[in-house]
Coordinates of C-alpha atoms in Angstrom, one line a residue:
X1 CA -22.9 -2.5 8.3
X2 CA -25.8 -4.1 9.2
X3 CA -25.3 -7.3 7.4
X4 CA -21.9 -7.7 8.8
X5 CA -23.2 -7.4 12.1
X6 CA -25.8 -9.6 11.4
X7 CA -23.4 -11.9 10.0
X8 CA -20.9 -11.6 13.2
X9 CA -23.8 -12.3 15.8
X10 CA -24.7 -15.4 13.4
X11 CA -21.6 -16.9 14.1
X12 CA -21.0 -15.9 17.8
X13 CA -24.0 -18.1 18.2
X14 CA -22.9 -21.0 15.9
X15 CA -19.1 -20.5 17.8
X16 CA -21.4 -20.7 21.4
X17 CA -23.4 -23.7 20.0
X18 CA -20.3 -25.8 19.0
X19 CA -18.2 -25.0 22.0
X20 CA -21.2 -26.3 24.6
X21 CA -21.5 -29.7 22.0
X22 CA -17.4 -30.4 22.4
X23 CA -17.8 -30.1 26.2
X24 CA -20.9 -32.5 25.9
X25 CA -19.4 -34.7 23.1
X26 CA -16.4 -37.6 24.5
X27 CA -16.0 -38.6 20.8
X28 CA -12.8 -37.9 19.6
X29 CA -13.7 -37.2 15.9
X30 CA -16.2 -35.1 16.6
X31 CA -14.2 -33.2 18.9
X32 CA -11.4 -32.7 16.2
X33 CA -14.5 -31.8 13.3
X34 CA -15.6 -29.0 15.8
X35 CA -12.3 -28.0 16.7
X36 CA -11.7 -27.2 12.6
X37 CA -15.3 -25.6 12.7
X38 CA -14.1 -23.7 15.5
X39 CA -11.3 -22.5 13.9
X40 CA -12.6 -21.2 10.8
X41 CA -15.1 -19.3 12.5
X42 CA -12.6 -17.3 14.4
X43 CA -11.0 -16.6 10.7
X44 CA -13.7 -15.2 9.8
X45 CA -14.6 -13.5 12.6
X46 CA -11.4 -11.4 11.8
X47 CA -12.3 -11.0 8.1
X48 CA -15.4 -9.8 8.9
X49 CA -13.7 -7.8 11.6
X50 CA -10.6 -6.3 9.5
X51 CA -13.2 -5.3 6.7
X52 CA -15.8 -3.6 9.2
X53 CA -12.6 -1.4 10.5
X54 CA -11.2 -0.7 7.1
X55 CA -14.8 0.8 6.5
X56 CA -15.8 2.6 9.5
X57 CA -14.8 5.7 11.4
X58 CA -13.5 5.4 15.1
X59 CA -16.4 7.3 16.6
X60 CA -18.4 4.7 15.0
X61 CA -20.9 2.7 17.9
X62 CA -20.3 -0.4 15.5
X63 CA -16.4 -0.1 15.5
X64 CA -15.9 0.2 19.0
X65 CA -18.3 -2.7 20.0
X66 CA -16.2 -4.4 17.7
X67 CA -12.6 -3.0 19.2
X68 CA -14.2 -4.7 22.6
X69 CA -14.9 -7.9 21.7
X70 CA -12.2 -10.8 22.4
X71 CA -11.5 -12.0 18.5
X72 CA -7.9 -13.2 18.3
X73 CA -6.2 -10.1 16.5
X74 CA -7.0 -8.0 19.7
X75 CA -6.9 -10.2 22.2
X76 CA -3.2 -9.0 22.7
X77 CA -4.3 -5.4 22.7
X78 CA -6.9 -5.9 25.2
X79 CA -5.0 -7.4 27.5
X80 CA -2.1 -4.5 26.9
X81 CA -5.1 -1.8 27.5
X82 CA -6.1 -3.7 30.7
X83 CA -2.4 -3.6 32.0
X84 CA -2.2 0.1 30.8
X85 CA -5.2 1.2 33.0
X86 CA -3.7 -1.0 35.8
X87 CA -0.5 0.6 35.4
X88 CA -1.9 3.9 35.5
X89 CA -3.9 3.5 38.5
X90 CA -0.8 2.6 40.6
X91 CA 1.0 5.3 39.6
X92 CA -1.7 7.8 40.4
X93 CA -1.9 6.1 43.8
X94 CA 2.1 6.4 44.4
X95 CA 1.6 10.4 43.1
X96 CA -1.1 10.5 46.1
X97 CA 1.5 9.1 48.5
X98 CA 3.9 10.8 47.8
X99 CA 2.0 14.3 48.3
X100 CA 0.8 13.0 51.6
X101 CA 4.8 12.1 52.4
X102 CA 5.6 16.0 51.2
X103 CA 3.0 17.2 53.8
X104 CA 3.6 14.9 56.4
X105 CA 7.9 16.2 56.4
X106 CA 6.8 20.0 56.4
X107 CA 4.6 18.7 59.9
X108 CA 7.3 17.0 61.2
X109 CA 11.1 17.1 59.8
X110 CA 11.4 13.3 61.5
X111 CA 13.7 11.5 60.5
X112 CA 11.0 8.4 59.7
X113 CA 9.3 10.8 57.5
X114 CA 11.9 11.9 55.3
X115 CA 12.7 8.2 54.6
X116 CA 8.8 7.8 54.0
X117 CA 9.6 10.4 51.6
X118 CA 12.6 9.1 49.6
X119 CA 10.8 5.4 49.5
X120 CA 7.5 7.2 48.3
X121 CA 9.5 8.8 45.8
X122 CA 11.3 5.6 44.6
X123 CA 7.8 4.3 44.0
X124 CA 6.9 7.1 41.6
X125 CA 9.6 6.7 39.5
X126 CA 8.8 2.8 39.2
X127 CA 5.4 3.4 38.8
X128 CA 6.2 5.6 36.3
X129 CA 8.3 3.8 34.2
X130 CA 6.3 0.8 34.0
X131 CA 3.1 2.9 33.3
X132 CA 5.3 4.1 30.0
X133 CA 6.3 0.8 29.3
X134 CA 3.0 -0.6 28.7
X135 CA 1.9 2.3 27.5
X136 CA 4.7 1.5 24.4
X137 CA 3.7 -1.9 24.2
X138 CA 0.0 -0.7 23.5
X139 CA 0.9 1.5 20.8
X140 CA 3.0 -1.1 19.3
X141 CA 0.4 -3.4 19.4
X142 CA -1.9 -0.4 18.1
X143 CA 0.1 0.2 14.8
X144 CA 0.3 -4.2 14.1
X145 CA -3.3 -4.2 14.1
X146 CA -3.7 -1.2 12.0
X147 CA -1.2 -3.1 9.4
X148 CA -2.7 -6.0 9.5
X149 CA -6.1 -4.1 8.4
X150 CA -4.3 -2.4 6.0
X151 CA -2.3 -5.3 4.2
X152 CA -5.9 -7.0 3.9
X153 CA -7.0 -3.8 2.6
X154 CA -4.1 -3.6 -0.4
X155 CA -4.5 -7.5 -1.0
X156 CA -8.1 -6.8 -1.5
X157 CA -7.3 -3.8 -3.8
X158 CA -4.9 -5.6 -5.7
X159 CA -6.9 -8.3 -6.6
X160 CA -9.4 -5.3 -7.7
X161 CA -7.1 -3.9 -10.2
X162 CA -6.1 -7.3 -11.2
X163 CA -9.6 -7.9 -12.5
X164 CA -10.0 -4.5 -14.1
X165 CA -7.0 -5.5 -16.2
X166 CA -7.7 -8.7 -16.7
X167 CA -11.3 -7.8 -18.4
X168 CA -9.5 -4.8 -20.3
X169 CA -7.2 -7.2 -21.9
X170 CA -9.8 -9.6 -22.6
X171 CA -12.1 -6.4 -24.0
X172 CA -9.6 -4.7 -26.6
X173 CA -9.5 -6.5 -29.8
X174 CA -6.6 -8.4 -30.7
X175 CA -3.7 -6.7 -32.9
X176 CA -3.4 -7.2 -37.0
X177 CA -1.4 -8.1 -39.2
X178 CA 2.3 -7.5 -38.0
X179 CA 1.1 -6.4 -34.9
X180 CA 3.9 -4.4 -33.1
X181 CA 6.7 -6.4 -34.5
X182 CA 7.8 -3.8 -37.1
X183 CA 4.9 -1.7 -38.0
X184 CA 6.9 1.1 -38.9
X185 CA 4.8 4.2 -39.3
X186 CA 1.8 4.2 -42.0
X187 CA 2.7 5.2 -45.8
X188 CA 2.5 9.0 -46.7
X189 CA -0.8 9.5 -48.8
X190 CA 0.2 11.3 -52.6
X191 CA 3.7 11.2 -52.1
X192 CA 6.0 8.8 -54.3
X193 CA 8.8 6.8 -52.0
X194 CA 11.6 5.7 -54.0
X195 CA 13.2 3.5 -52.2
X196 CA 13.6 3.1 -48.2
X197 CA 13.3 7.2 -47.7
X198 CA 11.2 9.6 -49.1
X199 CA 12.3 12.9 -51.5
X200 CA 13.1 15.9 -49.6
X201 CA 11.6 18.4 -51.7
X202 CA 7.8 16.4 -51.4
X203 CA 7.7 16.2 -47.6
X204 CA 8.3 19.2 -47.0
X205 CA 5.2 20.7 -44.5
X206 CA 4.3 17.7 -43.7
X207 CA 5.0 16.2 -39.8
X208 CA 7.4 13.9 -40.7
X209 CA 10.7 13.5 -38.8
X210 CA 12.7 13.8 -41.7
X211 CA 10.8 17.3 -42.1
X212 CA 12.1 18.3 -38.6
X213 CA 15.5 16.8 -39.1
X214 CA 16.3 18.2 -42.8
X215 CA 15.6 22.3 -43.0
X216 CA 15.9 23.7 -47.2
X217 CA 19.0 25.4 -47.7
X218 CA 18.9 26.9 -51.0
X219 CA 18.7 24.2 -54.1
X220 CA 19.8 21.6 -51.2
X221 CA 19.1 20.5 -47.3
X222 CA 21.0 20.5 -43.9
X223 CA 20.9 18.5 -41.1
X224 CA 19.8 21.1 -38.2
X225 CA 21.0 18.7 -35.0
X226 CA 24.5 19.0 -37.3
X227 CA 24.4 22.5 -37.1
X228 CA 23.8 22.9 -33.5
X229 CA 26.8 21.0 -32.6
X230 CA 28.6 23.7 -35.6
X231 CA 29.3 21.5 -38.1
X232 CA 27.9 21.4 -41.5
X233 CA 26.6 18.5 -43.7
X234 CA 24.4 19.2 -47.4
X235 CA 22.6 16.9 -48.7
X236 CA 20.6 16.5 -51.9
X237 CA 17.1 16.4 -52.1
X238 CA 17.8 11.9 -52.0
X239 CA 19.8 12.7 -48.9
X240 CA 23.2 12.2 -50.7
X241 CA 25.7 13.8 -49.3
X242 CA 27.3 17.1 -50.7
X243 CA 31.2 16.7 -49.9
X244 CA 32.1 16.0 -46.2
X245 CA 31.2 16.9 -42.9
X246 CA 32.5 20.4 -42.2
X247 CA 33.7 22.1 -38.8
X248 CA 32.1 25.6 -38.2
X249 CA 32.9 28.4 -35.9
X250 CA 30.4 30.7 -34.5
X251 CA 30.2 33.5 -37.1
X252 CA 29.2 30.8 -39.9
X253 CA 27.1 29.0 -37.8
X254 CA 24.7 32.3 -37.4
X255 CA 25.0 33.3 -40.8
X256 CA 24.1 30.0 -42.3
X257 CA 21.4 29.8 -39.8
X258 CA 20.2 33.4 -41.2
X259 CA 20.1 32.0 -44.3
X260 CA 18.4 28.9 -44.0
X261 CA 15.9 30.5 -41.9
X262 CA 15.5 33.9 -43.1
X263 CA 16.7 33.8 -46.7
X264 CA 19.4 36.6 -45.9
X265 CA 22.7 37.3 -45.9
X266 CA 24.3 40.1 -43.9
X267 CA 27.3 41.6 -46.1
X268 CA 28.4 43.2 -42.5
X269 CA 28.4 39.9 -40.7
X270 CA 30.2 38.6 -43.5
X271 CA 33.0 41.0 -43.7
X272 CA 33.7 40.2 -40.1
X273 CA 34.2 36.5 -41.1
X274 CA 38.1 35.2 -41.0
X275 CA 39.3 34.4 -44.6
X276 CA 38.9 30.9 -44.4
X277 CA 35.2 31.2 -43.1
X278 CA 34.1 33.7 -46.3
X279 CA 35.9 30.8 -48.4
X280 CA 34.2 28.2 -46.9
X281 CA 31.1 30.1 -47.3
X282 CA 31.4 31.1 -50.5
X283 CA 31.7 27.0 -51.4
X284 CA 28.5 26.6 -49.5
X285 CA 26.8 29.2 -51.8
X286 CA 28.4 27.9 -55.2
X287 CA 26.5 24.6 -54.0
X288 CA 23.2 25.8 -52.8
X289 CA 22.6 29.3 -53.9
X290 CA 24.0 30.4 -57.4
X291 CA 21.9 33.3 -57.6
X292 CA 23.6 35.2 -54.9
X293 CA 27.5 37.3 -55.6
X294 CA 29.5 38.2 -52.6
X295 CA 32.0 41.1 -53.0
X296 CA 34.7 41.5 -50.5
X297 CA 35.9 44.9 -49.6
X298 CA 39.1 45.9 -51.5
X299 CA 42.1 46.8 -49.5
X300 CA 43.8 49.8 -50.5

């Protein structure tokens, strides 16, 4: 704070010093060179002004010395503040009158008085509206400056982060070999890929989408997103297809679920089962499990 105050009162002095030399100076060109000096003085007068606000408190002695002084950006708003307390003063001086007007009618109900009265009153309200008219065009002129500190602010900020990312960029190393252009994800360590996929059967544990995506079902695999939507597709260990995709209803979904998950088959759940869902699940098994003999319940 100090060095911008320093700095300030350094070029109030310079400003001072050039104005008295154009008043003494009848050159033309040097009146134009001092007019341009002028100028960017009072620019950065308000630079120096916008940044002191932007850092400052209100209660600050610095900041309000500062909200004083005549620099362009608040020249407006002083004037606004003058006509405020101007405005204010008259209307407390028609609110006097008009008290005086009251008292003087309960004296004497004349009928002098009582139009003493109504043009007090009249007064009031005009005093009254103008006082809230100026008093809008201060706060207006209040919340432009407080942009105009706080667009300097965000430009200054930007140009902040700008730089940080700038000197990240420039920082990291630059990428590789094929960069991000098709990268793909890194070979599996020990385990043999024949082809474009890997074998079922050797990723299995490991956190590979495939691992996620394929659940073992027996000698075989099944998509699980497939079985969520109930319907049914087995694959091989190579991902080859076992016959075709398969509709399911409800009672087969949860048993094959059961099975794939808990390696168990509930003979109840599957006597429930309508005759073309046991068929359909006794195909499943004759794929994947061989080990395991359904019975259905004799009718008598």
């Amino acid at each position: 704070m100090d060095t911008f105050t320093s700095l300030i009162i350094g070029f109030e002095k310079l400003d001072e010093h050039l104005k008295d030399d154009r008043k003494r100076n009848k050159n033309t060109g040097l009146r134009n060179a001092e007019n341009i000096a002028i100028k960017n003085l009072d620019s950065n007068l308000e630079i120096l002004n916008e940044s002191i606000l932007s850092h400052t408190k209100t209660s600050d002695l610095t900041t309000s010395k500062i909200k004083n002084r005549s620099i362009k950006p608040y020249d407006e708003t002083n004037t606004l503040h003058s006509e405020v307390d101007a405005a204010m003063r008259e209307y407390s001086e028609a609110k006097k009158r008009l008290e005086e007007a009251k008292m003087s009618v309960k004296g004497n109900n004349s009928r002098a008085l009582r139009y003493a009265l109504k043009a007090a009153q009249s007064a009031v309200k005009a005093t009254q509206a103008m006082y809230q008219t100026k008093v809008r065009a201060y706060t207006d002129s209040l919340k432009q400056d407080d942009n105009k500190v706080n667009s300097f602010v965000d430009r200054r900020n930007e140009k902040a982060v700008r730089g940080v990312m700038s000197d990240m960029v420039s920082s990291v190393s630059r990428l590789k070999g094929r960069g991000l252009r098709g990268a793909g994800v890194a070979p599996l360590e020990g385990v043999v890929r024949r082809g474009r996929t890997y074998n079922l059967n050797e990723i299995q544990g490991l956190a590979t989408p495939s691992a996620y995506v394929y659940r073992q079902h027996g000698s075989k695999y099944i998509r699980i997103p497939d079985l969520d939507n109930k319907s049914l597709v087995i694959v091989q260990p190579n991902r080859r297809k076992c016959g075709p995709k398969r509709q399911i209803g409800e009672g087969l979904q949860s048993m094959i679920r059961t099975l794939t998950f808990k390696q168990h088959i509930d003979q109840a759940a599957y006597d429930k089962l309508s005759i073309d869902d046991k068929k359909l699940f006794k195909e499943i098994l004759a794929i994947t499990h061989l080990q395991y003999c359904m019975t259905d319940s004799r009718t008598r």
